[in-house]
Amino acid sequence: RDSNPEIDSNRFVTMNVFPRFSTTKIGRNKDAPRVWLEGLYLLRAGFVPAHRIQVHFSEQRVEIKLAPEGTRVVSSKTRHKQSIPVLDLNTSALADCFGPITTLQVQITEGAIVLTPTRNERLRATRCRNGKEGSLFAGGGLLTEAARLAGYQPAFAVEINEQYAKVFEENHRQTRMFNLSIEDVPVEMLPTVELLSIGLPCEPFSMARRVEKGTGKKRDKTLPPEAHPLGDLTVWAALVIRALNPATVVIEEAPGYLNSGAGFMMRLFLERAGYTVEARVIDPREYGELTARARTVIVAHSGSDFRWPEPTPNIRTFAEIRDDESHLEDRYFTSETKPWLTNHWANQTAKGNGFTSTQLDNQSTSVPCVSKRYFSQQGTGAVVKHLQRAECWRWMTLAEVRRLHGVPDSYYLGEESKTRAGEILGQGVIVSFFQKIIAATRNLGTRQIPKSSTTTEDNTVTTDISQLGLVFV
């Protein structure tokens, strides 16, 4: 190697460990993209100031090589009285190579440097828009039904509960079912999808649950929600997101998830993976729904201009979803026929803790959240008042709860088991509302790299990058 008066390159020879990887940003200077590399690592690779180099631009790739006949030279800058090698690429050819990509991987070997998009940029650039949806922790498929109504085609579902999986399959028959626990799912066999919908189990983040499922032990309130046996499912969901690389992710959870450790971790993970993340706790009643089922909703997308549904003044009443009363008379009860329930109401009212049943009539504009155990006739579930008789009530029918949750009449809920159907509804989303949220992701603007061709310094003509089939969204 030639020696620079200020640099003894020989002392770096024994320090060579290649390949060396780093990242750099594409900046801008003089109305053109710019990549600026500097550091002693360049010297270790042989890029001594004043040595000549050749630069080759191609699709998603720039190669810089030492070349005695090269058209460029390695420059330098002085730092702490030491001359540091510098490579400065300030040319529109970078835009032709990389389009909207701004972060590059720098791979250095002896006498050569290769610039390519970082892995994260490559993943972001290859997120497809094939109109398909996949579901994790799918339950009976209500979130997938919302996606279908919003225009997506269901492609796969992961659901551990066999009975819920059967209900899902009955409604979405062209969908590949993985009736497995999440850690056993062969991720390599999951179809590529545009939308991944995730209905994380709410037990760890639910304020209502005081005992641990399965053990019956009281929950230790000194522990964080993530200490729950299901608290790790956020991590498993993140692993699937990274593997599938969908264009859009929609997550629904209990309100407590938003500001939990797991909720923060998920949002930070999605942002680091290159998504734009929107997150909030939403009460469907603010958007024209009747039920008070508030949920954390996270929308991670790869497009632009996502808009939440506009708040809608509620002009609906319970009368809108009420069943035909002509065949329901035998379902009504009184304090004489169900004294345990009315006594429970009286006791809770005396205690002032609010654990009584909301009594619905035709003018009611809000229905409390229906729990998964609603049809087991618990003492806190909402009841419907008789149209004529005072102090006479019934529980809502399955058809009323179906309509309350915006579930189409044609959607099979496994009605032969009213308890199971109630669980699917009680654990599922408000379909009509989530349809609106998901529809807002369906047509987020996609952007193809504009066609262009540029003659490079070594007389190579770059190929139109859009021919690669990469869609940037």
Coordinates of C-alpha atoms in Angstrom, one line a residue:
R1 CA 0.0 0.0 0.0
D2 CA 1.0 3.6 -0.6
S3 CA 1.6 5.6 2.6
N4 CA 0.0 8.9 3.3
P5 CA 2.2 11.4 5.1
E6 CA -0.2 11.5 8.0
I7 CA -1.3 7.9 8.1
D8 CA 0.8 4.7 8.6
S9 CA -1.6 2.2 7.1
N10 CA 0.7 -0.7 8.0
R11 CA -0.2 -0.5 11.6
F12 CA -3.8 -1.4 10.7
V13 CA -3.0 -4.5 8.8
T14 CA -3.2 -6.9 11.8
M15 CA -6.5 -5.4 12.9
N16 CA -8.5 -6.5 9.8
V17 CA -11.6 -8.5 10.8
F18 CA -13.9 -8.8 7.8
P19 CA -16.6 -8.6 6.8
R20 CA -17.5 -5.5 8.9
F21 CA -21.2 -4.4 9.1
S22 CA -22.7 -1.0 10.0
T23 CA -25.5 1.3 8.9
T24 CA -25.7 4.7 7.4
K25 CA -28.4 7.2 6.4
I26 CA -29.0 8.6 3.0
G27 CA -28.8 12.4 3.6
R28 CA -29.2 15.2 1.2
N29 CA -26.7 17.9 -0.1
K30 CA -27.0 20.2 -3.1
D31 CA -30.5 18.9 -4.0
A32 CA -29.2 15.3 -4.4
P33 CA -29.0 12.3 -2.1
R34 CA -25.8 11.8 -0.2
V35 CA -24.0 8.9 1.6
W36 CA -21.0 10.0 3.7
L37 CA -18.7 7.3 5.1
E38 CA -15.7 8.1 7.3
G39 CA -13.5 6.3 9.9
L40 CA -10.4 4.3 10.4
Y41 CA -12.3 1.2 9.5
L42 CA -12.0 2.4 5.9
L43 CA -8.3 2.5 6.2
R44 CA -8.2 -1.0 7.5
A45 CA -10.1 -2.1 4.4
G46 CA -7.4 -0.4 2.2
F47 CA -9.3 2.8 1.4
V48 CA -6.3 5.1 1.9
P49 CA -6.8 8.8 1.1
A50 CA -5.9 9.7 -2.5
H51 CA -6.4 6.1 -3.7
R52 CA -8.7 5.7 -6.6
I53 CA -12.1 3.9 -6.4
Q54 CA -14.8 2.8 -8.8
V55 CA -18.5 3.0 -7.9
H56 CA -21.1 0.8 -9.5
F57 CA -24.9 1.5 -9.0
S58 CA -27.5 -1.2 -9.6
E59 CA -30.9 -2.3 -8.2
Q60 CA -30.9 -1.8 -4.4
R61 CA -27.1 -2.0 -4.4
V62 CA -24.0 0.2 -4.6
E63 CA -20.5 -1.3 -4.8
I64 CA -17.4 0.7 -4.1
K65 CA -14.1 -0.9 -5.0
L66 CA -10.5 0.0 -5.0
A67 CA -9.5 0.5 -8.7
P68 CA -6.3 2.1 -10.1
E69 CA -8.3 3.4 -13.0
G70 CA -11.2 4.6 -11.0
T71 CA -12.9 7.9 -11.6
R72 CA -13.1 8.8 -7.9
V73 CA -10.6 9.1 -5.1
V74 CA -10.8 8.6 -1.4
S75 CA -10.7 11.9 0.3
S76 CA -9.9 12.7 4.0
K77 CA -10.6 15.0 6.9
T78 CA -8.5 15.9 9.9
R79 CA -9.7 15.0 13.4
H80 CA -7.6 15.4 16.5
K81 CA -4.6 16.0 14.3
Q82 CA -5.2 12.7 12.5
S83 CA -6.2 12.3 8.9
I84 CA -9.4 10.2 8.5
P85 CA -10.5 8.5 5.2
V86 CA -13.8 9.8 3.8
L87 CA -16.0 8.4 1.0
D88 CA -18.6 11.0 -0.2
L89 CA -21.3 9.9 -2.7
N90 CA -23.5 12.9 -3.5
T91 CA -25.5 11.8 -6.6
S92 CA -29.0 11.3 -7.9
A93 CA -28.0 7.8 -8.8
L94 CA -28.7 6.9 -5.1
A95 CA -32.3 7.7 -5.6
D96 CA -32.5 5.6 -8.7
C97 CA -31.0 2.7 -6.7
F98 CA -32.9 2.9 -3.4
G99 CA -36.0 4.9 -4.1
P100 CA -37.6 6.0 -0.7
I101 CA -35.3 3.9 1.4
T102 CA -33.2 6.0 3.7
T103 CA -31.2 3.6 5.8
L104 CA -28.5 1.4 4.3
Q105 CA -26.4 -1.5 5.5
V106 CA -22.7 -1.0 4.9
Q107 CA -20.7 -4.3 4.4
I108 CA -16.9 -3.8 4.2
T109 CA -14.4 -6.3 3.1
E110 CA -10.8 -6.0 1.9
G111 CA -10.9 -3.4 -0.9
A112 CA -14.7 -3.4 -1.3
I113 CA -17.7 -1.8 0.2
V114 CA -21.3 -2.8 -0.6
L115 CA -24.3 -0.6 0.3
T116 CA -27.7 -2.3 0.4
P117 CA -31.0 -1.6 2.3
T118 CA -30.9 -2.7 5.9
R119 CA -32.8 -5.8 6.8
N120 CA -35.6 -3.7 8.4
E121 CA -35.8 -1.6 5.2
R122 CA -36.0 -4.7 3.0
L123 CA -38.7 -6.2 5.1
R124 CA -40.7 -2.9 5.1
A125 CA -40.2 -2.6 1.3
T126 CA -41.5 -6.1 0.7
R127 CA -44.8 -6.0 2.7
C128 CA -47.3 -7.1 0.2
R129 CA -50.9 -5.9 -0.3
N130 CA -52.6 -9.2 -1.3
G131 CA -55.9 -8.4 0.4
K132 CA -55.6 -11.4 2.7
E133 CA -55.9 -11.6 6.5
G134 CA -54.6 -13.9 9.1
S135 CA -55.6 -14.2 12.8
L136 CA -53.8 -15.0 16.0
F137 CA -55.8 -16.0 19.1
A138 CA -58.7 -16.1 16.7
G139 CA -61.5 -17.3 19.1
G140 CA -64.7 -17.8 17.2
G141 CA -63.5 -15.6 14.4
L142 CA -65.4 -12.3 15.1
L143 CA -62.3 -10.2 14.4
T144 CA -61.7 -12.1 11.2
E145 CA -65.4 -11.5 10.3
A146 CA -64.9 -7.8 10.8
A147 CA -61.9 -8.0 8.4
R148 CA -63.9 -9.9 5.9
L149 CA -66.7 -7.4 5.9
A150 CA -64.0 -4.7 5.5
G151 CA -62.8 -6.3 2.3
Y152 CA -60.1 -8.7 3.3
Q153 CA -60.0 -12.4 2.4
P154 CA -59.4 -14.7 5.5
A155 CA -56.3 -16.9 4.9
F156 CA -55.4 -18.6 8.2
A157 CA -56.2 -18.6 11.9
V158 CA -54.4 -19.8 15.1
E159 CA -56.7 -20.9 17.9
I160 CA -55.9 -23.3 20.7
N161 CA -59.5 -24.0 21.8
E162 CA -61.0 -26.8 19.7
Q163 CA -64.6 -25.8 20.0
Y164 CA -63.8 -22.2 19.1
A165 CA -61.7 -23.4 16.1
K166 CA -64.7 -25.4 14.9
V167 CA -66.9 -22.3 15.0
F168 CA -64.3 -20.3 13.1
E169 CA -63.9 -23.0 10.4
E170 CA -67.7 -23.2 9.9
N171 CA -67.8 -19.5 9.1
H172 CA -64.5 -19.2 7.2
R173 CA -64.3 -22.4 5.3
Q174 CA -61.5 -21.4 2.9
T175 CA -59.2 -20.6 5.9
R176 CA -56.2 -22.7 7.0
M177 CA -56.7 -23.5 10.6
F178 CA -53.9 -24.1 13.1
N179 CA -55.7 -25.5 16.1
L180 CA -52.5 -25.3 18.2
S181 CA -50.9 -23.4 21.0
I182 CA -48.9 -20.4 19.7
E183 CA -45.5 -21.9 20.5
D184 CA -46.3 -25.0 18.4
V185 CA -47.4 -23.1 15.3
P186 CA -45.2 -23.9 12.2
V187 CA -44.6 -20.3 11.3
E188 CA -43.0 -21.2 8.0
M189 CA -46.3 -22.7 6.9
L190 CA -48.4 -19.6 7.6
P191 CA -49.6 -17.9 4.4
T192 CA -48.4 -14.4 3.5
V193 CA -51.0 -11.9 4.5
E194 CA -51.6 -8.1 4.2
L195 CA -53.4 -7.9 7.5
L196 CA -52.6 -9.8 10.7
S197 CA -55.3 -9.4 13.3
I198 CA -54.5 -10.3 16.9
G199 CA -57.0 -10.9 19.7
L200 CA -54.7 -11.3 22.6
P201 CA -56.4 -13.1 25.6
C202 CA -57.4 -10.4 28.0
E203 CA -57.0 -12.3 31.3
P204 CA -53.7 -10.8 32.3
F205 CA -55.0 -7.2 31.8
S206 CA -58.6 -7.5 32.9
M207 CA -59.5 -5.7 36.0
A208 CA -62.5 -8.0 36.6
R209 CA -60.5 -11.2 37.1
R210 CA -59.5 -11.7 40.8
V211 CA -58.5 -15.4 40.6
E212 CA -56.1 -17.1 38.3
K213 CA -57.7 -19.3 35.6
G214 CA -57.1 -23.0 36.2
T215 CA -55.7 -22.7 39.8
G216 CA -58.5 -20.8 41.4
K217 CA -55.8 -18.9 43.5
K218 CA -56.3 -15.2 44.2
R219 CA -54.3 -13.0 42.0
D220 CA -51.2 -11.5 43.7
K221 CA -51.8 -7.8 43.2
T222 CA -48.1 -7.0 43.9
L223 CA -47.2 -8.7 40.6
P224 CA -47.4 -7.0 37.2
P225 CA -50.0 -8.2 34.7
E226 CA -47.2 -9.8 32.7
A227 CA -46.6 -12.3 35.5
H228 CA -49.9 -14.0 34.5
P229 CA -49.4 -17.4 32.8
L230 CA -50.6 -15.8 29.5
G231 CA -48.5 -12.7 30.0
D232 CA -45.9 -13.9 27.4
L233 CA -48.3 -14.0 24.5
T234 CA -47.3 -10.5 23.5
V235 CA -43.8 -11.9 22.8
W236 CA -45.1 -14.8 20.7
A237 CA -47.3 -12.4 18.7
A238 CA -44.3 -10.2 18.0
L239 CA -42.4 -13.2 16.8
V240 CA -45.1 -14.1 14.3
I241 CA -45.4 -10.4 13.2
R242 CA -41.6 -10.4 12.4
A243 CA -41.8 -13.7 10.6
L244 CA -44.8 -12.8 8.4
N245 CA -44.0 -9.1 7.9
P246 CA -47.6 -8.1 7.2
A247 CA -48.4 -4.6 5.8
T248 CA -50.9 -4.0 8.7
V249 CA -51.4 -5.3 12.2
V250 CA -54.5 -4.8 14.2
I251 CA -54.5 -5.8 17.9
E252 CA -57.4 -5.7 20.3
E253 CA -57.1 -6.2 24.1
A254 CA -58.6 -5.1 27.4
P255 CA -58.2 -1.4 28.2
G256 CA -55.4 -2.1 30.8
Y257 CA -53.1 -3.4 28.0
L258 CA -52.5 0.0 26.6
N259 CA -50.3 1.3 29.4
S260 CA -49.0 -2.0 30.6
G261 CA -45.4 -3.2 30.2
A262 CA -46.5 -5.6 27.5
G263 CA -48.5 -2.9 25.7
F264 CA -45.5 -0.5 25.7
M265 CA -43.2 -3.3 24.5
M266 CA -45.5 -4.2 21.6
R267 CA -45.8 -0.6 20.4
L268 CA -42.1 0.0 20.6
F269 CA -41.4 -3.3 18.8
L270 CA -43.8 -2.3 16.0
E271 CA -42.2 1.1 15.7
R272 CA -38.7 -0.3 15.6
A273 CA -39.9 -2.7 12.9
G274 CA -40.8 0.3 10.7
Y275 CA -44.5 0.5 11.3
T276 CA -46.5 3.7 12.0
V277 CA -48.3 2.9 15.2
E278 CA -51.7 4.3 16.3
A279 CA -53.0 3.2 19.7
R280 CA -55.9 4.2 22.0
V281 CA -58.6 2.9 24.3
I282 CA -61.9 3.1 22.5
D283 CA -65.4 3.0 23.9
P284 CA -67.7 1.9 21.0
R285 CA -70.6 4.0 22.4
E286 CA -68.7 7.1 21.2
Y287 CA -69.0 5.7 17.7
G288 CA -72.7 4.9 17.5
E289 CA -72.6 1.5 19.1
L290 CA -74.9 0.5 22.0
T291 CA -72.5 -1.5 24.2
A292 CA -69.9 -0.2 26.6
R293 CA -67.2 -2.8 25.6
A294 CA -64.1 -0.5 25.7
R295 CA -61.0 -2.0 24.2
T296 CA -57.4 -1.1 23.6
V297 CA -56.9 -1.0 19.9
I298 CA -53.5 -0.9 18.2
V299 CA -53.2 -0.3 14.5
A300 CA -49.7 -0.6 13.0
H301 CA -49.6 0.2 9.3
S302 CA -47.1 0.8 6.5
G303 CA -49.1 3.4 4.6
S304 CA -50.1 6.9 5.3
D305 CA -53.0 9.0 6.4
F306 CA -54.7 6.3 8.5
R307 CA -57.8 7.8 10.1
W308 CA -59.8 6.5 13.0
P309 CA -63.5 6.3 12.5
E310 CA -65.2 9.6 13.2
P311 CA -67.1 9.8 16.5
T312 CA -70.8 9.4 16.0
P313 CA -73.5 10.7 18.3
N314 CA -75.5 7.8 19.6
I315 CA -79.1 7.9 18.5
R316 CA -79.7 4.2 18.9
T317 CA -81.8 2.6 21.7
F318 CA -82.2 -0.9 23.0
A319 CA -85.6 -1.1 21.1
E320 CA -83.5 -1.4 17.9
I321 CA -82.1 -4.8 18.9
R322 CA -85.0 -6.1 21.0
D323 CA -86.4 -9.4 20.1
D324 CA -90.1 -10.0 19.2
E325 CA -91.7 -10.3 22.7
S326 CA -94.5 -12.5 21.5
H327 CA -92.5 -15.7 22.2
L328 CA -90.5 -14.6 25.2
E329 CA -93.1 -14.4 27.9
D330 CA -91.9 -17.6 29.6
R331 CA -88.4 -16.2 30.0
Y332 CA -89.4 -13.4 32.4
F333 CA -88.9 -13.7 36.2
T334 CA -89.8 -11.8 39.3
S335 CA -88.6 -11.5 42.8
E336 CA -90.8 -14.5 43.7
T337 CA -89.4 -16.8 41.0
K338 CA -85.8 -15.8 41.4
P339 CA -85.4 -14.5 44.9
W340 CA -81.7 -15.1 45.0
L341 CA -81.1 -12.6 42.2
T342 CA -83.3 -9.8 43.6
N343 CA -81.9 -10.4 47.1
H344 CA -78.4 -10.1 45.5
W345 CA -79.4 -6.7 44.0
A346 CA -80.7 -5.5 47.3
N347 CA -77.6 -6.5 49.1
Q348 CA -75.3 -4.9 46.6
T349 CA -77.4 -1.7 46.6
A350 CA -77.2 -1.5 50.4
K351 CA -73.4 -1.9 50.2
G352 CA -73.2 0.9 47.6
N353 CA -70.7 -1.0 45.4
G354 CA -72.7 -0.9 42.2
F355 CA -72.6 -4.6 41.6
T356 CA -76.2 -4.8 40.5
S357 CA -77.8 -5.5 37.1
T358 CA -78.5 -2.7 34.7
Q359 CA -82.3 -2.8 33.8
L360 CA -82.8 -2.2 30.1
D361 CA -86.0 -0.8 28.5
N362 CA -86.7 0.4 25.0
Q363 CA -85.3 3.9 25.7
S364 CA -81.9 2.6 27.0
T365 CA -79.1 4.1 25.0
S366 CA -76.3 2.1 26.6
V367 CA -75.9 -1.6 27.4
P368 CA -73.1 -2.7 29.8
C369 CA -70.3 -5.0 28.5
V370 CA -71.6 -8.5 28.0
S371 CA -69.2 -11.0 29.7
K372 CA -68.3 -14.4 28.4
R373 CA -70.4 -15.9 31.3
Y374 CA -73.5 -13.8 30.7
F375 CA -75.7 -16.7 29.8
S376 CA -74.9 -18.4 33.0
Q377 CA -77.2 -15.8 34.5
Q378 CA -74.8 -14.1 36.9
G379 CA -76.1 -11.5 39.3
T380 CA -74.4 -8.5 37.6
G381 CA -75.5 -9.1 34.0
A382 CA -77.9 -6.6 32.4
V383 CA -81.6 -7.6 32.3
V384 CA -84.5 -6.5 30.2
K385 CA -87.6 -5.0 31.8
H386 CA -91.0 -6.3 30.8
L387 CA -92.9 -4.0 28.4
Q388 CA -96.0 -3.9 30.6
R389 CA -95.4 -5.6 34.0
A390 CA -93.4 -3.9 36.7
E391 CA -90.7 -5.7 38.6
C392 CA -90.5 -8.3 35.9
W393 CA -87.3 -9.0 34.0
R394 CA -85.5 -11.4 31.7
W395 CA -81.9 -11.8 30.4
M396 CA -81.1 -10.8 26.9
T397 CA -81.5 -13.4 24.3
L398 CA -78.6 -14.7 22.2
A399 CA -80.1 -13.0 19.1
E400 CA -80.2 -9.6 21.0
V401 CA -76.5 -10.0 22.1
R402 CA -75.6 -11.0 18.5
R403 CA -77.2 -7.7 17.2
L404 CA -75.6 -5.8 20.1
H405 CA -72.2 -6.9 18.8
G406 CA -73.0 -6.3 15.2
V407 CA -72.6 -9.9 14.2
P408 CA -74.4 -10.8 11.0
D409 CA -77.5 -13.0 11.3
S410 CA -75.8 -15.6 9.0
Y411 CA -72.8 -16.0 11.3
Y412 CA -72.8 -19.4 13.0
L413 CA -72.0 -19.1 16.7
G414 CA -72.5 -22.8 17.7
E415 CA -76.0 -22.0 18.9
E416 CA -76.5 -25.7 20.0
S417 CA -74.4 -24.7 23.0
K418 CA -75.7 -21.4 24.3
T419 CA -72.9 -21.2 26.8
R420 CA -70.2 -21.5 24.1
A421 CA -72.0 -19.0 21.8
G422 CA -72.1 -16.6 24.7
E423 CA -68.4 -17.1 25.4
I424 CA -67.6 -16.3 21.7
L425 CA -69.6 -13.2 21.8
G426 CA -68.4 -12.2 25.3
Q427 CA -64.8 -12.6 24.3
G428 CA -65.1 -11.2 20.8
V429 CA -65.1 -7.8 19.3
I430 CA -68.0 -5.5 18.3
V431 CA -67.9 -6.6 14.7
S432 CA -69.7 -3.6 13.2
F433 CA -67.2 -1.3 14.9
F434 CA -64.0 -3.1 14.1
Q435 CA -65.2 -3.4 10.5
K436 CA -64.9 0.4 10.4
I437 CA -61.4 0.4 11.9
I438 CA -60.1 -2.3 9.6
A439 CA -61.8 -0.7 6.6
A440 CA -59.7 2.4 7.2
T441 CA -56.5 0.3 6.7
R442 CA -57.8 -1.4 3.5
N443 CA -56.9 1.4 1.1
L444 CA -53.9 3.1 2.7
G445 CA -51.9 4.6 -0.2
T446 CA -49.3 2.4 -1.8
R447 CA -46.4 3.9 -3.7
Q448 CA -44.5 2.3 -6.5
I449 CA -40.9 3.5 -7.1
P450 CA -41.1 5.7 -10.2
K451 CA -39.6 4.3 -13.4
S452 CA -36.2 5.7 -14.3
S453 CA -32.9 4.6 -15.7
T454 CA -29.5 6.3 -15.1
T455 CA -26.1 5.8 -16.6
T456 CA -23.6 5.3 -13.9
E457 CA -20.0 6.2 -13.6
D458 CA -18.9 2.9 -15.1
N459 CA -21.4 3.2 -18.0
T460 CA -23.9 0.7 -16.5
V461 CA -27.6 1.5 -17.0
T462 CA -29.7 0.8 -14.0
T463 CA -32.8 -1.3 -14.3
D464 CA -36.2 0.1 -13.5
I465 CA -36.5 -0.8 -9.8
S466 CA -40.3 -1.1 -10.0
Q467 CA -39.8 -4.2 -12.1
L468 CA -38.6 -6.0 -9.0
G469 CA -42.2 -6.2 -7.8
L470 CA -41.4 -4.4 -4.6
V471 CA -44.2 -2.2 -3.3
F472 CA -43.4 0.6 -0.9
V473 CA -46.2 1.5 1.4

